[in-house]
mmCIF file of C-alpha atoms in Angstrom:
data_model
loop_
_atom_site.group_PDB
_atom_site.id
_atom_site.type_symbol
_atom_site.label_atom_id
_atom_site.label_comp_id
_atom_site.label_asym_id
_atom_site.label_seq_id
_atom_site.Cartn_x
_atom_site.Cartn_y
_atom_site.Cartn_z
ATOM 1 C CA UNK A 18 -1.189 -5.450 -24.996
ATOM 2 C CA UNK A 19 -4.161 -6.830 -23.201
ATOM 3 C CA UNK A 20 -7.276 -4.796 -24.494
ATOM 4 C CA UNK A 21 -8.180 -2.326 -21.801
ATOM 5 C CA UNK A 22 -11.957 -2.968 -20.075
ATOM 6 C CA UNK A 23 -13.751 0.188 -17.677
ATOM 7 C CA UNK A 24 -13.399 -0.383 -14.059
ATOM 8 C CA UNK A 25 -16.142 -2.202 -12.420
ATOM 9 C CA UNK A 26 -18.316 -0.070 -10.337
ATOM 10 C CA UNK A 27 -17.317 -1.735 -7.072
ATOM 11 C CA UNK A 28 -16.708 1.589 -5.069
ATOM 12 C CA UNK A 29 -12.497 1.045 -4.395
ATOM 13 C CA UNK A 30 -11.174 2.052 -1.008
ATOM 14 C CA UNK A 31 -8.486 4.509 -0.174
ATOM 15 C CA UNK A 32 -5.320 3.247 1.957
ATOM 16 C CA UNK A 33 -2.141 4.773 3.106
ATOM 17 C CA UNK A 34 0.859 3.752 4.264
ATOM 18 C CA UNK A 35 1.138 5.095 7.986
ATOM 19 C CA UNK A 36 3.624 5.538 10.950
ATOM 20 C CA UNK A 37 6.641 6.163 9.355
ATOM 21 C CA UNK A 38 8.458 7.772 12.069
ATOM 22 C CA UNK A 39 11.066 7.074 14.399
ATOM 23 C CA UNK A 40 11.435 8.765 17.831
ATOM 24 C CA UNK A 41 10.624 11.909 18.161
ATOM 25 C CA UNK A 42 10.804 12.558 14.353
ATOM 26 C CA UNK A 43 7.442 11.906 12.352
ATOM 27 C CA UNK A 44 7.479 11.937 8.584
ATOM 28 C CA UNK A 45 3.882 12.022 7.237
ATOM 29 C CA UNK A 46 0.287 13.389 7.587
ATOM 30 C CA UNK A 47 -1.482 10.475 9.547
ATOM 31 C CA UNK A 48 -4.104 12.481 11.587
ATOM 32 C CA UNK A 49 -5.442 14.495 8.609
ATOM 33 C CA UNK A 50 -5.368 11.418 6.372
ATOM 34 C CA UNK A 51 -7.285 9.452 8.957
ATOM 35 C CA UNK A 52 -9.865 11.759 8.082
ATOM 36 C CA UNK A 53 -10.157 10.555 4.917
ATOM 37 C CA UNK A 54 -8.975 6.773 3.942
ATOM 38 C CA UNK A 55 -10.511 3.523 4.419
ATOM 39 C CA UNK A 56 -7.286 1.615 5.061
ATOM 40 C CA UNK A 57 -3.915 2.242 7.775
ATOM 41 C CA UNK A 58 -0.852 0.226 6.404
ATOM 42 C CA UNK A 59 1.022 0.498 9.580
ATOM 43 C CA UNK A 60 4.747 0.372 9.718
ATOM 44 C CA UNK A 61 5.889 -2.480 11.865
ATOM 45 C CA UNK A 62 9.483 -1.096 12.894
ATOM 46 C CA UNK A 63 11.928 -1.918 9.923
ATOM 47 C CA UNK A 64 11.600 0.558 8.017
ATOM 48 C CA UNK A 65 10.074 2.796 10.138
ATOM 49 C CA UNK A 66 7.884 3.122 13.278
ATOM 50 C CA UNK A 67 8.953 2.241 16.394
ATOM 51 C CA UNK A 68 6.033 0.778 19.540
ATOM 52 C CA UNK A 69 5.114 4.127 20.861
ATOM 53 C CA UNK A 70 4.441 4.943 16.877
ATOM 54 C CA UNK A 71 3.061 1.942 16.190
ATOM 55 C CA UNK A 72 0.562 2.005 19.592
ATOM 56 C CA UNK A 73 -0.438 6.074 18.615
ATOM 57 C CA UNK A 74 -1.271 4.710 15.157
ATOM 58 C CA UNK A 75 -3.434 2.184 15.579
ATOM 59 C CA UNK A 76 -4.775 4.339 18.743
ATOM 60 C CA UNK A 77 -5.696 6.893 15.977
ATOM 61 C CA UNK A 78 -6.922 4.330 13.093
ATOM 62 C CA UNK A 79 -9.724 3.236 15.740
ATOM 63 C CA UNK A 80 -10.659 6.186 17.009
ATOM 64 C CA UNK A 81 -11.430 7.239 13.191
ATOM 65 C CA UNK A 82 -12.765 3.989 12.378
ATOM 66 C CA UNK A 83 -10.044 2.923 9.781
ATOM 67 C CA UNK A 84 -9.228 -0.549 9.202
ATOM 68 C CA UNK A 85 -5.933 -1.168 9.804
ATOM 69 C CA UNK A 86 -3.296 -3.527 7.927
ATOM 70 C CA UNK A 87 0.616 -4.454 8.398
ATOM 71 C CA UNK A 88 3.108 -3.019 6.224
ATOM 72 C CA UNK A 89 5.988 -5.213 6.888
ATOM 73 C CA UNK A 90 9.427 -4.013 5.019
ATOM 74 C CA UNK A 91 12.938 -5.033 4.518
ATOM 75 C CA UNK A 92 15.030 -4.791 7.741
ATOM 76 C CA UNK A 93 16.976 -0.908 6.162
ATOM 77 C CA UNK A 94 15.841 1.550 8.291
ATOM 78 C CA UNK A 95 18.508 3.350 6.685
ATOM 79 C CA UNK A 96 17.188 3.590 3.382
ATOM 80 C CA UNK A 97 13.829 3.509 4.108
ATOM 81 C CA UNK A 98 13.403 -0.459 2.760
ATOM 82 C CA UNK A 99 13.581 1.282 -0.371
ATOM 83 C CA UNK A 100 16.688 -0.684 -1.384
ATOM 84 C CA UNK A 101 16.277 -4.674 -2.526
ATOM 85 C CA UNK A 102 17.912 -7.227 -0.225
ATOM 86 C CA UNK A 103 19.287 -10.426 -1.716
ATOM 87 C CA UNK A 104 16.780 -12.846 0.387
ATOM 88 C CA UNK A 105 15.487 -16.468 0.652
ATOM 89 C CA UNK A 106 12.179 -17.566 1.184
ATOM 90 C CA UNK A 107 12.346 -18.598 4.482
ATOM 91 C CA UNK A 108 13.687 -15.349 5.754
ATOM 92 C CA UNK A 109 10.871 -12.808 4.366
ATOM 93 C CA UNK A 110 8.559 -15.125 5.401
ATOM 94 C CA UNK A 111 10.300 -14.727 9.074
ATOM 95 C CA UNK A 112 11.048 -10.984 8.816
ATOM 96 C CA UNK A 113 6.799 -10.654 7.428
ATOM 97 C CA UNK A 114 6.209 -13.044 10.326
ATOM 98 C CA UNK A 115 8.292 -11.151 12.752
ATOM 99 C CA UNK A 116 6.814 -7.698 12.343
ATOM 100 C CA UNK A 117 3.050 -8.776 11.615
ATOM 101 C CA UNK A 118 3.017 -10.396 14.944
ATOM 102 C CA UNK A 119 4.336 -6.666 16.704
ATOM 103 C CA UNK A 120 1.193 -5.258 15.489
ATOM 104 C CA UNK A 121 -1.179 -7.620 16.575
ATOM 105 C CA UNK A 122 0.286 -6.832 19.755
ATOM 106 C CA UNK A 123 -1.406 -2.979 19.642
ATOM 107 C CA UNK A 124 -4.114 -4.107 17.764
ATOM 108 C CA UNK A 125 -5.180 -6.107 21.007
ATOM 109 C CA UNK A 126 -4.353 -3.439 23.207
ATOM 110 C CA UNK A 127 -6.518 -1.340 21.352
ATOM 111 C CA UNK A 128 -9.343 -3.751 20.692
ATOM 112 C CA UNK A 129 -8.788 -4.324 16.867
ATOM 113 C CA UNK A 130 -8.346 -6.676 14.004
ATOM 114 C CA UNK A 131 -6.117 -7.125 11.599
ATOM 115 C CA UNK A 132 -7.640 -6.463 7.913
ATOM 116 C CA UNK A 133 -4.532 -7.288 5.521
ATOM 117 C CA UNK A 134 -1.270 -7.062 4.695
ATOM 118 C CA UNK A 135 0.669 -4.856 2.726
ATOM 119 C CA UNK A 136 4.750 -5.199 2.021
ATOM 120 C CA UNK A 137 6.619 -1.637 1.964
ATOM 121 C CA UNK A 138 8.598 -0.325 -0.495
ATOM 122 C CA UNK A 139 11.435 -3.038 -2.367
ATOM 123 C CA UNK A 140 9.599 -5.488 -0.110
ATOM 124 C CA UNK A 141 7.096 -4.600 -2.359
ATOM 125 C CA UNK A 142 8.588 -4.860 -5.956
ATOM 126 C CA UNK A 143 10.437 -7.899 -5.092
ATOM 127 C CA UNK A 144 7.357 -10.474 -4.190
ATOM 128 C CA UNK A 145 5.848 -9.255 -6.965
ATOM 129 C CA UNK A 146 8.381 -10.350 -9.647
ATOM 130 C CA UNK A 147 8.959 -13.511 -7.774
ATOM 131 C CA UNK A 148 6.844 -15.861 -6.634
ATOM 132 C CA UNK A 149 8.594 -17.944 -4.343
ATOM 133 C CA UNK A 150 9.148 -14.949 -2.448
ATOM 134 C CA UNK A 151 5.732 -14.066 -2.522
ATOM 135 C CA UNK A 152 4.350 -17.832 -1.162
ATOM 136 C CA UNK A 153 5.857 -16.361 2.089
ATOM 137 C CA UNK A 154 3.853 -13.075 2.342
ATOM 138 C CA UNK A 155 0.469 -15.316 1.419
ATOM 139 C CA UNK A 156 1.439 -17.999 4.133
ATOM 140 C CA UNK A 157 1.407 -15.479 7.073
ATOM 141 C CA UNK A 158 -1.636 -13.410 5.092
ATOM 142 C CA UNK A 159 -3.699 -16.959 4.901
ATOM 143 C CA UNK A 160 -2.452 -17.870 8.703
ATOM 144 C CA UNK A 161 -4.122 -14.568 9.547
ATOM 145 C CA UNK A 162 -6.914 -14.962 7.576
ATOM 146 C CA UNK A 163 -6.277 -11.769 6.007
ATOM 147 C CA UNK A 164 -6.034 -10.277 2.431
ATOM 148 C CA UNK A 165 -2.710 -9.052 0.664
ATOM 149 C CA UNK A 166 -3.218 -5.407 -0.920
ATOM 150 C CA UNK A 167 -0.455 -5.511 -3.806
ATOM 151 C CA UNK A 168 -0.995 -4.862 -8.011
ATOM 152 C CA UNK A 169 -2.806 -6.827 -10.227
ATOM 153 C CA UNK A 170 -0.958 -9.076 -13.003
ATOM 154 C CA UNK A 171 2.170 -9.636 -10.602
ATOM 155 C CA UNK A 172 2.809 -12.755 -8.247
ATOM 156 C CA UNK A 173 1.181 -10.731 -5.643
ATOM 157 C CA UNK A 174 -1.983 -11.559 -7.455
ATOM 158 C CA UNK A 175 -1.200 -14.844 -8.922
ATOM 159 C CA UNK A 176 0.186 -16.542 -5.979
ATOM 160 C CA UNK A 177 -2.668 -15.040 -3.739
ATOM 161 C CA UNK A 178 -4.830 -16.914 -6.153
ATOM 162 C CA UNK A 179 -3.274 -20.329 -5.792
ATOM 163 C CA UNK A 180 -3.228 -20.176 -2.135
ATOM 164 C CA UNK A 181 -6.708 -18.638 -1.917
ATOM 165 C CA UNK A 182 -5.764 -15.678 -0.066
ATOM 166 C CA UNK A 183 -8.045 -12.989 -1.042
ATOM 167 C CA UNK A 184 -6.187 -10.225 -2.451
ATOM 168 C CA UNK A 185 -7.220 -6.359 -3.339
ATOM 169 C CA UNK A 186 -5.607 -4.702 -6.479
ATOM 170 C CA UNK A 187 -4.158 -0.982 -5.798
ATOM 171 C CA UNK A 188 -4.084 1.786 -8.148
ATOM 172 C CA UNK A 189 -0.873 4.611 -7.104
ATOM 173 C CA UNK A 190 -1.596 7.594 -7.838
ATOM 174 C CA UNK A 191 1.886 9.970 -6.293
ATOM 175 C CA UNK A 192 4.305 7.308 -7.983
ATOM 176 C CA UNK A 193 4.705 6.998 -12.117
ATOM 177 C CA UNK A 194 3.993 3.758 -13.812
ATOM 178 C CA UNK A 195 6.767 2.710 -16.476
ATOM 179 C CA UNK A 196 5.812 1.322 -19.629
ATOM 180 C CA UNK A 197 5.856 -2.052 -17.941
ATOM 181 C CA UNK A 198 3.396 -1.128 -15.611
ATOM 182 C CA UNK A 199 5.905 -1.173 -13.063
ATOM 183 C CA UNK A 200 6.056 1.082 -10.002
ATOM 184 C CA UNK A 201 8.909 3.542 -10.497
ATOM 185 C CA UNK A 202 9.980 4.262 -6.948
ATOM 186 C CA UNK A 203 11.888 7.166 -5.759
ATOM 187 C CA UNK A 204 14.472 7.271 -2.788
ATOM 188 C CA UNK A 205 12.407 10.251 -1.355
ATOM 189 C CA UNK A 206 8.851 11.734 -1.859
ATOM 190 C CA UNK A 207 7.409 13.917 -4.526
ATOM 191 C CA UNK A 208 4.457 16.708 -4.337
ATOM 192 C CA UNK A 209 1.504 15.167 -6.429
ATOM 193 C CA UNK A 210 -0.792 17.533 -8.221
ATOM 194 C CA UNK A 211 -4.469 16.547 -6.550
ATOM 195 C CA UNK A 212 -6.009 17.368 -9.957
ATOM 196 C CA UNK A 213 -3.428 14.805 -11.571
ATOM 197 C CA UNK A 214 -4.497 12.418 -9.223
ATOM 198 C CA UNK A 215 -8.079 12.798 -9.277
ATOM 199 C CA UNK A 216 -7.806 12.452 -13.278
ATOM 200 C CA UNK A 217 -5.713 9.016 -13.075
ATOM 201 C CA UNK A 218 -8.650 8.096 -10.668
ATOM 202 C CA UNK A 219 -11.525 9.055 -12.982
ATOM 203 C CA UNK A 220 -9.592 7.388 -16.013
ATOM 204 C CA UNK A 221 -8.698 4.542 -14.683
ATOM 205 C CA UNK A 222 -12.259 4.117 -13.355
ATOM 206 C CA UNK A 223 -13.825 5.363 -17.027
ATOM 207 C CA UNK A 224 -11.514 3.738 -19.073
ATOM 208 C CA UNK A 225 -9.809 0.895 -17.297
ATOM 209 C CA UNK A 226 -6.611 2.478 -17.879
ATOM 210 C CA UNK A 227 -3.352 4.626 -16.694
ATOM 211 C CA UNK A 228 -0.800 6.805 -18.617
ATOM 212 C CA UNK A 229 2.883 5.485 -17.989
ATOM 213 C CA UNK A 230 5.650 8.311 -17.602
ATOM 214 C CA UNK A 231 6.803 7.853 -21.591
ATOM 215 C CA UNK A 232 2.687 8.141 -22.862
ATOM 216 C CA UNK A 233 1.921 4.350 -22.652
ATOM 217 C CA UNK A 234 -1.851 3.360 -21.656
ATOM 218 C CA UNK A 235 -1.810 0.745 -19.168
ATOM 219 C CA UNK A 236 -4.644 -1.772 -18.548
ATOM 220 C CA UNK A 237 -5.734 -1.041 -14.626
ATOM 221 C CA UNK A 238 -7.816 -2.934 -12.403
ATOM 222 C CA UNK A 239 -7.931 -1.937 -8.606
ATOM 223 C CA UNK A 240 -9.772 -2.048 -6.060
ATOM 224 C CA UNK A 241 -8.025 0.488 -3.655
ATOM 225 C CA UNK A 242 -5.937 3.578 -4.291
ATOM 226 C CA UNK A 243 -2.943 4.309 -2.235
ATOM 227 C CA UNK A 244 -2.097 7.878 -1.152
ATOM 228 C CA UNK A 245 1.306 7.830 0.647
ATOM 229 C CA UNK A 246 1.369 9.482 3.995
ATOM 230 C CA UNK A 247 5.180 11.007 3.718
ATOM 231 C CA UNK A 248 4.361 12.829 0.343
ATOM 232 C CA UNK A 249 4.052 16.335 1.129
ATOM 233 C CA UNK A 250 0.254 17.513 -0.019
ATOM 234 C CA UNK A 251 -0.745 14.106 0.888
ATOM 235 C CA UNK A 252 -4.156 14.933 2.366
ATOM 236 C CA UNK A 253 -4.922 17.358 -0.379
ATOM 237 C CA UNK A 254 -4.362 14.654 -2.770
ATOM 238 C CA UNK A 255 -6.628 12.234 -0.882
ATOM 239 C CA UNK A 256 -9.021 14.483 -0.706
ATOM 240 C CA UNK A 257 -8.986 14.550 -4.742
ATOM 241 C CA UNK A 258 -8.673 10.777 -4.775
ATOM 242 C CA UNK A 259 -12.164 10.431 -2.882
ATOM 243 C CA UNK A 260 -13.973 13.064 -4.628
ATOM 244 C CA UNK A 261 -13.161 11.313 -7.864
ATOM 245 C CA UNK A 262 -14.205 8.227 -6.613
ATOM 246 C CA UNK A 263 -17.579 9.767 -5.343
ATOM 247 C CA UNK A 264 -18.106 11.756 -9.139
ATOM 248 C CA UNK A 265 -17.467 7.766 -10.517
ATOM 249 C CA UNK A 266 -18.801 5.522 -7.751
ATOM 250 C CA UNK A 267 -21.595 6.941 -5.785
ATOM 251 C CA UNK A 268 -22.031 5.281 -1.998
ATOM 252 C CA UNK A 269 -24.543 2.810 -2.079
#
């Protein structure tokens, strides 16, 4: 295993994934987390979010002064995009196309820019194991001019890389790692304890590493640390998140 180094003392961000309801039904904490985080990874109607959900969140992301990013996702609103799709290039690159270009629509109407991009959930896990797949996220990221949040040491970074796409490293801190370093990612949310989370913070940051589920220490670089919105606790464990970073990483 790659020998472990301590974080550099760039001061990360925080992001969340946000507007992930449908309707009338809303399934997170987006006005208390907008509070908090740096970063809105809005959902762009696959998954979740629909355009009244979509308009309210960016609506609130401004208002708060959070940047705000896509979070494009395979086309199962059913499952949440949290089951893999058998898919070619050319079609995530259309479905990433597809739902980045909704956004931009409210982030006009609201008088905002696009900051990144962000695939949800086995949108996610898939471009990172695969590289062709992943050319297609960094083709509508570098057509946008934006950066790709994703995990270093995949394709996400790799690719990003090749195509000079800037790209920003995330640290989770309510999903386990396996010994892989692989996201292990659960059909529906868990409660995170904030003091768990503010330790994987603080370690990662002191030590350059994380603890898998079975004990293994993971080398971790990151640059951002995601908090999901739909995770009950969720702003608690924000909260945590930043006053870690703040013990660590003092604003400048």
């Amino acid at each position: 295993m790659t020998m472990a180094t301590p974080q550099t003392r760039t001061r990360p961000t925080v992001n969340s994934d946000m507007g992930e309801g449908i309707g009338l039904h809303r399934f997170g904490n987006d006005p208390e987390l907008l509070q908090v985080v740096d970063l809105a990874n809005v959902a762009c109607g696959f998954h979740a979010g629909d355009p009244d959900i979509m308009s309210a969140t960016v609506a609130g992301a401004v208002a708060h002064g959070v940047r705000i990013g896509a979070h494009p996702s395979l086309p199962d609103q059913w499952g949440f995009g949290r089951r893999a799709m058998v898919l070619t290039p050319e079609e995530v690159e259309s479905l990433v196309r597809y739902q980045v270009g909704a956004l931009t629509g409210f982030l006009l109407q609201h008088g905002a820019e696009l900051h990144h991009l962000k695939p949800h959930g086995s949108l996610y896990g898939m471009v990172a194991k695969d590289p062709a797949l992943m050319e297609s996220v960094a083709a509508v990221a570098a057509d946008y001019g934006v950066a790709v949040l994703g995990m270093a040491g995949t394709a996400h970074e790799a690719v990003c890389a090749e195509r000079g796409v800037p790209f920003v490293a995330e640290l989770y801190v309510d999903l386990d790692y396996n010994a892989e370093g692989g996201l292990i990612i659960q059909r529906t949310p868990h409660a995170t304890d904030p003091g768990a989370a503010a330790e994987r913070v603080a370690q990662a940051l002191e030590q350059g590493t994380v603890r898998a589920e079975d004990g293994t220490e993971l080398p971790m670089r990151f640059e951002s640390v995601c908090v999901h919105s739909d995770a009950s606790g969720a702003p608690a464990v924000a909260r945590a998140v930043r006053e870690a970073i703040d013990a660590h990483v003092p604003a400048g």
